[in-house]
Amino acid sequence: MAQFAKPRGTADILPDQVLEWRAIEDEARRLFATYHYREIRTPIFEHTEVFQRGVGDTTDIVQKEMYTFMDRGDRSLTLRPEGTAGVVRAYVEEKQYGNTNTQKYFYFGPMFRYEKPQAGRFRQFYQYGVEVMGSNDPRVDAEVIGLADHFLRQMGIESFELHLNSVGCPICRASHKQQLIKHLEPVRDQLCKDCQSRFGKNTLRILDCKIDHNHPVVASAPAITDALCADCAHQFNEVKAYLDLMGISYQIDKTMVRGLDYYTQTAFEFVEGSIGAVSTILGGGRYNGLIEMLGGPDLPGIGFAGGVERLLLARSAQGVTKQEPDQIDVLVVAMGDQAIKTSVQILHELRKSGISADADYSAHSLKAQFKLADRLHARYVVLLGEDEVSAHQVSVRNLDTREQELMEQANLVDYLHVRLTNLS
């Protein structure tokens, strides 16, 4: 039994697993670049106020789930629980709004939340996301949702539903809040402790409560889409019209409000039903007041984020084939002390030329080293014994054809380059 174990809610991502992670990240970078999104990297911890103000101090994330600590300078810092607030902080601090009217970003990275681990949910988890800042054009909403749809399909996820709603603006919500309070007041004492504390402060969040979501009175609460102001109703209708033009199907979910306070107007989730307790694999929406809230100009924004772990679960549930393991070009097999010394030089020359190569460092027999070459999916084996060293030669075996050729050591790199290029 290991003396130390990883912390609860974390995972070791071993080399064979990393291959699929890397394939997802590589494909995401390629796809996001196709839509002209540029990568941004922000710190994994921020001043706590960034999340208190941005995410919302009445949310579960801020109240229950953040990893917050005091540093040696007596400053309160928090490991990032989500990506948007940090990206907006960077956008404001670095005055990116002065470069152009619209900035489009994507990111990858670890996030941290103290919550009960379950299928697809960890305390350290990895997210990918996109953000667009500076435009309130409903075409941007449709583009972001279309990119999310495209990404999931590119990842091999075909069976999912897009749930769509509008959570309005502060004007809409003020009117809707009064309707909600009047509707929920008779059952206020039946709601969970968290919802009772939200009552009157952030009443809309009651609709997002995991405990009370199915309460009959909550389920029958007035829909915010019926209380939208003229501007928000027009925005929402335009978004739906553009999605229709793009051929993207959706379901209107009038109770979906998302779990973060910064959302305004368009909100959406992509739901997949085969990954256990957590079915949302990607979600996002508009956050038109967040940039100003974090000290920037009054500019709009929209984005989405998804968890890599949930994406992997969905890929597995839908039978998406994992990526093939890495294949090395050459295994150098050396027998004898002098051959081993010469093999170090040969390995170095092969690698410098861009040929992936390795050697056995465990003093195995010749037969065992050939078995290692098969396990590593090597294309060629370079054989080096004392006789070859004395003659400045090497033997090269093609592991597909089993043909073997003796050549001058000085010609090895060029020989392999030609043949490996032909195999590509």
mmCIF file of C-alpha atoms in Angstrom, residues 86-403:
data_model
loop_
_atom_site.group_PDB
_atom_site.id
_atom_site.type_symbol
_atom_site.label_atom_id
_atom_site.label_comp_id
_atom_site.label_asym_id
_atom_site.label_seq_id
_atom_site.Cartn_x
_atom_site.Cartn_y
_atom_site.Cartn_z
ATOM 1 C CA GLY A 86 -9.835 35.882 -14.319
ATOM 2 C CA VAL A 87 -9.959 36.447 -18.067
ATOM 3 C CA VAL A 88 -12.122 39.547 -17.576
ATOM 4 C CA ARG A 89 -9.736 40.818 -14.876
ATOM 5 C CA ALA A 90 -6.822 40.424 -17.329
ATOM 6 C CA TYR A 91 -8.832 42.099 -20.097
ATOM 7 C CA VAL A 92 -9.463 45.088 -17.849
ATOM 8 C CA GLU A 93 -6.044 45.294 -16.177
ATOM 9 C CA GLU A 94 -4.151 45.009 -19.471
ATOM 10 C CA LYS A 95 -6.571 47.425 -21.201
ATOM 11 C CA GLN A 96 -7.289 44.974 -23.997
ATOM 12 C CA TYR A 97 -10.500 46.864 -24.738
ATOM 13 C CA GLY A 98 -8.381 49.591 -26.342
ATOM 14 C CA ASN A 99 -6.998 47.315 -29.063
ATOM 15 C CA THR A 100 -10.175 46.652 -31.013
ATOM 16 C CA ASN A 101 -13.912 46.662 -30.520
ATOM 17 C CA THR A 102 -14.112 42.892 -30.040
ATOM 18 C CA GLN A 103 -11.617 40.526 -28.405
ATOM 19 C CA LYS A 104 -11.991 36.745 -28.698
ATOM 20 C CA TYR A 105 -10.104 34.397 -26.379
ATOM 21 C CA PHE A 106 -9.873 30.723 -25.489
ATOM 22 C CA TYR A 107 -8.191 29.035 -22.537
ATOM 23 C CA PHE A 108 -7.363 25.711 -20.905
ATOM 24 C CA GLY A 109 -6.375 25.026 -17.330
ATOM 25 C CA PRO A 110 -7.060 23.603 -13.876
ATOM 26 C CA MET A 111 -9.879 24.953 -11.697
ATOM 27 C CA PHE A 112 -10.538 24.226 -8.017
ATOM 28 C CA ARG A 113 -13.777 23.770 -6.094
ATOM 29 C CA TYR A 114 -14.400 22.138 -2.751
ATOM 30 C CA GLU A 115 -17.409 19.963 -3.488
ATOM 31 C CA LYS A 116 -18.427 16.335 -3.223
ATOM 32 C CA PRO A 117 -16.503 14.319 -5.834
ATOM 33 C CA GLN A 118 -18.643 12.238 -8.171
ATOM 34 C CA ALA A 119 -18.653 11.027 -11.772
ATOM 35 C CA GLY A 120 -17.176 13.792 -13.899
ATOM 36 C CA ARG A 121 -16.729 16.180 -10.953
ATOM 37 C CA PHE A 122 -13.444 16.725 -9.131
ATOM 38 C CA ARG A 123 -12.001 19.221 -6.669
ATOM 39 C CA GLN A 124 -9.213 19.901 -9.113
ATOM 40 C CA PHE A 125 -10.674 19.727 -12.592
ATOM 41 C CA TYR A 126 -9.699 20.984 -16.014
ATOM 42 C CA GLN A 127 -11.695 23.350 -18.166
ATOM 43 C CA TYR A 128 -11.598 24.661 -21.695
ATOM 44 C CA GLY A 129 -13.486 27.841 -22.495
ATOM 45 C CA VAL A 130 -13.958 30.790 -24.816
ATOM 46 C CA GLU A 131 -14.777 34.428 -24.151
ATOM 47 C CA VAL A 132 -15.852 37.239 -26.499
ATOM 48 C CA MET A 133 -15.770 40.789 -25.141
ATOM 49 C CA GLY A 134 -16.888 44.062 -26.630
ATOM 50 C CA SER A 135 -19.946 43.154 -28.710
ATOM 51 C CA ASN A 136 -23.631 42.810 -27.900
ATOM 52 C CA ASP A 137 -24.497 41.646 -31.412
ATOM 53 C CA PRO A 138 -26.765 38.563 -31.233
ATOM 54 C CA ARG A 139 -24.685 37.099 -34.055
ATOM 55 C CA VAL A 140 -21.920 36.711 -31.477
ATOM 56 C CA ASP A 141 -24.252 34.726 -29.198
ATOM 57 C CA ALA A 142 -25.066 32.443 -32.120
ATOM 58 C CA GLU A 143 -21.383 32.147 -33.036
ATOM 59 C CA VAL A 144 -20.369 31.148 -29.501
ATOM 60 C CA ILE A 145 -23.174 28.578 -29.270
ATOM 61 C CA GLY A 146 -22.347 27.347 -32.776
ATOM 62 C CA LEU A 147 -18.692 26.943 -31.811
ATOM 63 C CA ALA A 148 -19.697 24.921 -28.743
ATOM 64 C CA ASP A 149 -21.910 22.685 -30.898
ATOM 65 C CA HIS A 150 -19.138 22.295 -33.487
ATOM 66 C CA PHE A 151 -16.558 21.474 -30.806
ATOM 67 C CA LEU A 152 -18.665 18.741 -29.184
ATOM 68 C CA ARG A 153 -19.372 17.125 -32.544
ATOM 69 C CA GLN A 154 -15.689 17.366 -33.441
ATOM 70 C CA MET A 155 -14.970 15.504 -30.194
ATOM 71 C CA GLY A 156 -17.265 12.689 -31.322
ATOM 72 C CA ILE A 157 -20.219 13.679 -29.113
ATOM 73 C CA GLU A 158 -23.388 13.418 -31.170
ATOM 74 C CA SER A 159 -26.085 12.655 -28.599
ATOM 75 C CA PHE A 160 -26.737 15.868 -26.686
ATOM 76 C CA GLU A 161 -29.351 18.590 -26.291
ATOM 77 C CA LEU A 162 -28.896 22.354 -26.301
ATOM 78 C CA HIS A 163 -30.971 24.049 -23.588
ATOM 79 C CA LEU A 164 -31.477 27.764 -24.143
ATOM 80 C CA ASN A 165 -32.919 30.586 -22.060
ATOM 81 C CA SER A 166 -32.670 34.315 -21.485
ATOM 82 C CA VAL A 167 -32.153 35.567 -17.928
ATOM 83 C CA GLY A 168 -32.746 39.160 -18.999
ATOM 84 C CA CYS A 169 -31.067 42.305 -17.736
ATOM 85 C CA PRO A 170 -31.243 44.083 -14.346
ATOM 86 C CA ILE A 171 -34.430 45.853 -15.474
ATOM 87 C CA CYS A 172 -36.162 42.572 -16.423
ATOM 88 C CA ARG A 173 -34.968 40.817 -13.324
ATOM 89 C CA ALA A 174 -36.246 43.511 -10.976
ATOM 90 C CA SER A 175 -39.775 42.951 -12.283
ATOM 91 C CA HIS A 176 -39.381 39.173 -12.378
ATOM 92 C CA LYS A 177 -37.972 39.143 -8.845
ATOM 93 C CA GLN A 178 -41.167 40.620 -7.441
ATOM 94 C CA GLN A 179 -43.218 38.006 -9.284
ATOM 95 C CA LEU A 180 -40.999 35.241 -7.911
ATOM 96 C CA ILE A 181 -41.153 36.503 -4.349
ATOM 97 C CA LYS A 182 -44.953 36.683 -4.497
ATOM 98 C CA HIS A 183 -45.129 33.170 -5.997
ATOM 99 C CA LEU A 184 -42.675 31.542 -3.563
ATOM 100 C CA GLU A 185 -43.592 33.350 -0.339
ATOM 101 C CA PRO A 186 -46.318 30.824 0.671
ATOM 102 C CA VAL A 187 -43.751 27.959 0.648
ATOM 103 C CA ARG A 188 -40.725 29.919 1.799
ATOM 104 C CA ASP A 189 -40.327 27.846 4.977
ATOM 105 C CA GLN A 190 -40.408 24.629 2.894
ATOM 106 C CA LEU A 191 -37.350 25.613 0.881
ATOM 107 C CA CYS A 192 -33.841 24.497 1.734
ATOM 108 C CA LYS A 193 -31.695 26.604 4.052
ATOM 109 C CA ASP A 194 -29.700 28.084 1.170
ATOM 110 C CA CYS A 195 -32.815 29.123 -0.742
ATOM 111 C CA GLN A 196 -34.269 30.734 2.347
ATOM 112 C CA SER A 197 -31.111 32.823 2.711
ATOM 113 C CA ARG A 198 -31.271 33.756 -0.991
ATOM 114 C CA PHE A 199 -34.894 34.862 -0.679
ATOM 115 C CA GLY A 200 -35.045 38.555 -1.476
ATOM 116 C CA LYS A 201 -31.286 38.751 -2.167
ATOM 117 C CA ASN A 202 -30.826 36.568 -5.210
ATOM 118 C CA THR A 203 -34.259 35.082 -5.679
ATOM 119 C CA LEU A 204 -33.634 33.963 -9.263
ATOM 120 C CA ARG A 205 -30.969 31.529 -8.013
ATOM 121 C CA ILE A 206 -33.689 29.524 -6.240
ATOM 122 C CA LEU A 207 -34.669 28.195 -9.670
ATOM 123 C CA ASP A 208 -31.134 26.770 -9.985
ATOM 124 C CA CYS A 209 -31.156 25.024 -6.594
ATOM 125 C CA LYS A 210 -30.238 21.340 -6.795
ATOM 126 C CA ILE A 211 -32.457 20.555 -3.797
ATOM 127 C CA ASP A 212 -35.585 22.592 -4.548
ATOM 128 C CA HIS A 213 -35.476 22.468 -8.340
ATOM 129 C CA ASN A 214 -38.269 19.879 -8.489
ATOM 130 C CA HIS A 215 -40.442 21.407 -5.753
ATOM 131 C CA PRO A 216 -43.901 21.854 -7.372
ATOM 132 C CA VAL A 217 -44.081 25.559 -6.544
ATOM 133 C CA VAL A 218 -40.523 26.183 -7.784
ATOM 134 C CA ALA A 219 -41.192 24.212 -10.963
ATOM 135 C CA SER A 220 -44.318 26.300 -11.626
ATOM 136 C CA ALA A 221 -42.620 29.638 -10.916
ATOM 137 C CA PRO A 222 -43.118 32.505 -13.379
ATOM 138 C CA ALA A 223 -40.685 32.280 -16.286
ATOM 139 C CA ILE A 224 -38.310 35.181 -16.760
ATOM 140 C CA THR A 225 -38.832 34.926 -20.513
ATOM 141 C CA ASP A 226 -42.369 36.199 -19.876
ATOM 142 C CA ALA A 227 -40.946 39.253 -18.097
ATOM 143 C CA LEU A 228 -38.269 40.282 -20.604
ATOM 144 C CA CYS A 229 -38.055 43.934 -21.523
ATOM 145 C CA ALA A 230 -38.347 44.883 -25.187
ATOM 146 C CA ASP A 231 -34.558 44.993 -25.739
ATOM 147 C CA CYS A 232 -33.915 41.601 -24.105
ATOM 148 C CA ALA A 233 -36.863 39.990 -25.902
ATOM 149 C CA HIS A 234 -35.547 41.307 -29.228
ATOM 150 C CA GLN A 235 -32.046 40.048 -28.407
ATOM 151 C CA PHE A 236 -33.339 36.588 -27.527
ATOM 152 C CA ASN A 237 -35.511 36.370 -30.651
ATOM 153 C CA GLU A 238 -32.536 37.360 -32.804
ATOM 154 C CA VAL A 239 -30.319 34.708 -31.207
ATOM 155 C CA LYS A 240 -32.942 32.032 -31.859
ATOM 156 C CA ALA A 241 -33.359 33.208 -35.454
ATOM 157 C CA TYR A 242 -29.607 32.969 -36.109
ATOM 158 C CA LEU A 243 -29.440 29.504 -34.557
ATOM 159 C CA ASP A 244 -32.302 28.471 -36.842
ATOM 160 C CA LEU A 245 -30.366 29.781 -39.842
ATOM 161 C CA MET A 246 -27.329 27.767 -38.727
ATOM 162 C CA GLY A 247 -29.412 24.605 -38.412
ATOM 163 C CA ILE A 248 -28.705 24.257 -34.681
ATOM 164 C CA SER A 249 -31.615 22.764 -32.759
ATOM 165 C CA TYR A 250 -32.402 23.829 -29.196
ATOM 166 C CA GLN A 251 -34.939 23.526 -26.417
ATOM 167 C CA ILE A 252 -36.188 26.543 -24.491
ATOM 168 C CA ASP A 253 -35.608 25.841 -20.780
ATOM 169 C CA LYS A 254 -37.414 28.584 -18.851
ATOM 170 C CA THR A 255 -36.068 27.436 -15.443
ATOM 171 C CA MET A 256 -32.387 27.387 -16.442
ATOM 172 C CA VAL A 257 -30.525 30.326 -14.902
ATOM 173 C CA ARG A 258 -26.962 28.917 -14.578
ATOM 174 C CA GLY A 259 -25.061 28.969 -11.286
ATOM 175 C CA LEU A 260 -23.147 32.244 -11.559
ATOM 176 C CA ASP A 261 -24.464 35.703 -10.776
ATOM 177 C CA TYR A 262 -22.790 37.454 -13.704
ATOM 178 C CA TYR A 263 -25.060 35.983 -16.397
ATOM 179 C CA THR A 264 -27.372 38.307 -18.342
ATOM 180 C CA GLN A 265 -29.630 37.684 -21.341
ATOM 181 C CA THR A 266 -28.551 34.539 -23.257
ATOM 182 C CA ALA A 267 -27.833 31.458 -21.125
ATOM 183 C CA PHE A 268 -27.281 27.947 -22.465
ATOM 184 C CA GLU A 269 -26.246 24.425 -21.540
ATOM 185 C CA PHE A 270 -25.344 21.375 -23.575
ATOM 186 C CA VAL A 271 -26.740 18.326 -21.793
ATOM 187 C CA GLU A 272 -25.654 14.716 -22.317
ATOM 188 C CA GLY A 273 -27.577 11.975 -20.568
ATOM 189 C CA SER A 274 -25.132 9.106 -20.138
ATOM 190 C CA ILE A 275 -22.448 10.412 -17.765
ATOM 191 C CA GLY A 276 -24.157 9.903 -14.425
ATOM 192 C CA ALA A 277 -25.219 12.472 -11.855
ATOM 193 C CA VAL A 278 -23.774 15.411 -13.784
ATOM 194 C CA SER A 279 -25.312 15.766 -17.232
ATOM 195 C CA THR A 280 -24.222 19.265 -18.307
ATOM 196 C CA ILE A 281 -21.028 18.904 -20.309
ATOM 197 C CA LEU A 282 -20.744 22.526 -21.442
ATOM 198 C CA GLY A 283 -22.465 25.770 -20.529
ATOM 199 C CA GLY A 284 -22.243 29.497 -20.817
ATOM 200 C CA GLY A 285 -23.958 32.764 -21.539
ATOM 201 C CA ARG A 286 -23.732 36.542 -21.579
ATOM 202 C CA TYR A 287 -22.200 38.590 -18.757
ATOM 203 C CA ASN A 288 -22.820 42.168 -19.872
ATOM 204 C CA GLY A 289 -22.148 43.818 -16.501
ATOM 205 C CA LEU A 290 -19.058 41.891 -15.440
ATOM 206 C CA ILE A 291 -16.400 43.948 -17.219
ATOM 207 C CA GLU A 292 -17.632 47.154 -15.579
ATOM 208 C CA MET A 293 -18.016 45.371 -12.228
ATOM 209 C CA LEU A 294 -14.305 44.470 -12.314
ATOM 210 C CA GLY A 295 -13.212 48.021 -13.044
ATOM 211 C CA GLY A 296 -13.429 48.241 -16.822
ATOM 212 C CA PRO A 297 -15.671 50.137 -19.216
ATOM 213 C CA ASP A 298 -19.324 49.232 -19.680
ATOM 214 C CA LEU A 299 -18.751 46.586 -22.350
ATOM 215 C CA PRO A 300 -20.641 43.327 -22.954
ATOM 216 C CA GLY A 301 -19.254 39.802 -22.955
ATOM 217 C CA ILE A 302 -20.249 36.200 -23.618
ATOM 218 C CA GLY A 303 -18.548 32.820 -23.353
ATOM 219 C CA PHE A 304 -18.753 29.156 -22.467
ATOM 220 C CA ALA A 305 -16.754 26.606 -20.514
ATOM 221 C CA GLY A 306 -16.698 22.831 -20.253
ATOM 222 C CA GLY A 307 -14.888 20.239 -18.182
ATOM 223 C CA VAL A 308 -12.387 17.942 -19.856
ATOM 224 C CA GLU A 309 -13.221 15.122 -17.423
ATOM 225 C CA ARG A 310 -16.918 15.280 -18.321
ATOM 226 C CA LEU A 311 -16.029 15.387 -22.003
ATOM 227 C CA LEU A 312 -13.943 12.225 -21.594
ATOM 228 C CA LEU A 313 -16.837 10.493 -19.831
ATOM 229 C CA ALA A 314 -19.207 11.461 -22.625
ATOM 230 C CA ARG A 315 -16.749 10.283 -25.289
ATOM 231 C CA SER A 316 -16.422 6.949 -23.523
ATOM 232 C CA ALA A 317 -20.201 6.582 -23.068
ATOM 233 C CA GLN A 318 -20.766 7.274 -26.764
ATOM 234 C CA GLY A 319 -18.083 4.827 -27.853
ATOM 235 C CA VAL A 320 -15.614 7.331 -29.272
ATOM 236 C CA THR A 321 -12.358 5.551 -30.071
ATOM 237 C CA LYS A 322 -9.430 6.742 -28.042
ATOM 238 C CA GLN A 323 -6.332 8.011 -29.792
ATOM 239 C CA GLU A 324 -3.687 5.484 -30.751
ATOM 240 C CA PRO A 325 -0.675 5.453 -28.428
ATOM 241 C CA ASP A 326 2.436 7.320 -29.464
ATOM 242 C CA GLN A 327 4.682 5.476 -31.891
ATOM 243 C CA ILE A 328 8.433 5.944 -31.838
ATOM 244 C CA ASP A 329 10.470 5.796 -35.013
ATOM 245 C CA VAL A 330 13.506 3.880 -33.788
ATOM 246 C CA LEU A 331 14.661 1.705 -30.923
ATOM 247 C CA VAL A 332 18.452 1.483 -30.703
ATOM 248 C CA VAL A 333 19.551 -1.961 -29.504
ATOM 249 C CA ALA A 334 23.169 -2.171 -28.330
ATOM 250 C CA MET A 335 24.966 -5.298 -27.123
ATOM 251 C CA GLY A 336 28.353 -4.911 -25.446
ATOM 252 C CA ASP A 337 30.062 -2.107 -23.553
ATOM 253 C CA GLN A 338 31.540 -0.336 -26.558
ATOM 254 C CA ALA A 339 28.284 -0.639 -28.510
ATOM 255 C CA ILE A 340 26.380 0.914 -25.620
ATOM 256 C CA LYS A 341 28.769 3.892 -25.600
ATOM 257 C CA THR A 342 28.394 4.334 -29.363
ATOM 258 C CA SER A 343 24.611 4.041 -29.089
ATOM 259 C CA VAL A 344 24.536 7.171 -26.912
ATOM 260 C CA GLN A 345 26.062 9.136 -29.788
ATOM 261 C CA ILE A 346 23.682 7.576 -32.328
ATOM 262 C CA LEU A 347 20.622 8.335 -30.175
ATOM 263 C CA HIS A 348 21.702 11.933 -29.797
ATOM 264 C CA GLU A 349 22.193 12.362 -33.550
ATOM 265 C CA LEU A 350 18.822 10.754 -34.364
ATOM 266 C CA ARG A 351 16.943 12.963 -31.907
ATOM 267 C CA LYS A 352 18.690 16.138 -33.064
ATOM 268 C CA SER A 353 17.543 15.355 -36.591
ATOM 269 C CA GLY A 354 13.902 15.061 -35.474
ATOM 270 C CA ILE A 355 13.661 11.255 -35.416
ATOM 271 C CA SER A 356 11.964 9.929 -32.281
ATOM 272 C CA ALA A 357 14.243 7.318 -30.760
ATOM 273 C CA ASP A 358 14.776 5.439 -27.526
ATOM 274 C CA ALA A 359 16.867 2.664 -26.024
ATOM 275 C CA ASP A 360 16.556 -0.035 -23.385
ATOM 276 C CA TYR A 361 18.202 1.074 -20.150
ATOM 277 C CA SER A 362 17.555 -2.106 -18.176
ATOM 278 C CA ALA A 363 20.238 -4.433 -19.599
ATOM 279 C CA HIS A 364 17.702 -6.842 -21.070
ATOM 280 C CA SER A 365 18.534 -9.617 -23.498
ATOM 281 C CA LEU A 366 18.409 -9.114 -27.266
ATOM 282 C CA LYS A 367 15.076 -10.968 -27.428
ATOM 283 C CA ALA A 368 13.603 -8.824 -24.662
ATOM 284 C CA GLN A 369 14.718 -5.648 -26.412
ATOM 285 C CA PHE A 370 12.902 -6.696 -29.594
ATOM 286 C CA LYS A 371 9.779 -7.298 -27.509
ATOM 287 C CA LEU A 372 10.215 -3.782 -26.131
ATOM 288 C CA ALA A 373 10.389 -2.462 -29.704
ATOM 289 C CA ASP A 374 7.026 -4.114 -30.423
ATOM 290 C CA ARG A 375 5.444 -2.644 -27.271
ATOM 291 C CA LEU A 376 6.707 0.806 -28.253
ATOM 292 C CA HIS A 377 5.355 0.388 -31.805
ATOM 293 C CA ALA A 378 8.823 1.195 -33.152
ATOM 294 C CA ARG A 379 9.097 1.290 -36.935
ATOM 295 C CA TYR A 380 12.788 0.436 -37.048
ATOM 296 C CA VAL A 381 15.376 -1.167 -34.826
ATOM 297 C CA VAL A 382 19.005 -0.081 -35.127
ATOM 298 C CA LEU A 383 21.239 -3.006 -34.114
ATOM 299 C CA LEU A 384 24.685 -2.296 -32.790
ATOM 300 C CA GLY A 385 27.187 -4.920 -31.629
ATOM 301 C CA GLU A 386 30.933 -4.970 -31.143
ATOM 302 C CA ASP A 387 31.550 -6.014 -34.780
ATOM 303 C CA GLU A 388 29.442 -3.142 -36.118
ATOM 304 C CA VAL A 389 31.231 -0.662 -33.854
ATOM 305 C CA SER A 390 34.643 -1.793 -35.082
ATOM 306 C CA ALA A 391 33.527 -1.399 -38.709
ATOM 307 C CA HIS A 392 31.682 1.909 -38.061
ATOM 308 C CA GLN A 393 28.491 0.250 -39.256
ATOM 309 C CA VAL A 394 24.954 -0.417 -38.019
ATOM 310 C CA SER A 395 22.233 -2.905 -38.929
ATOM 311 C CA VAL A 396 18.757 -1.481 -39.516
ATOM 312 C CA ARG A 397 15.674 -3.711 -39.332
ATOM 313 C CA ASN A 398 12.250 -2.684 -40.630
ATOM 314 C CA LEU A 399 9.809 -4.158 -38.109
ATOM 315 C CA ASP A 400 6.944 -4.269 -40.603
ATOM 316 C CA THR A 401 8.748 -6.123 -43.406
ATOM 317 C CA ARG A 402 11.417 -7.758 -41.178
ATOM 318 C CA GLU A 403 13.997 -6.771 -43.789
#
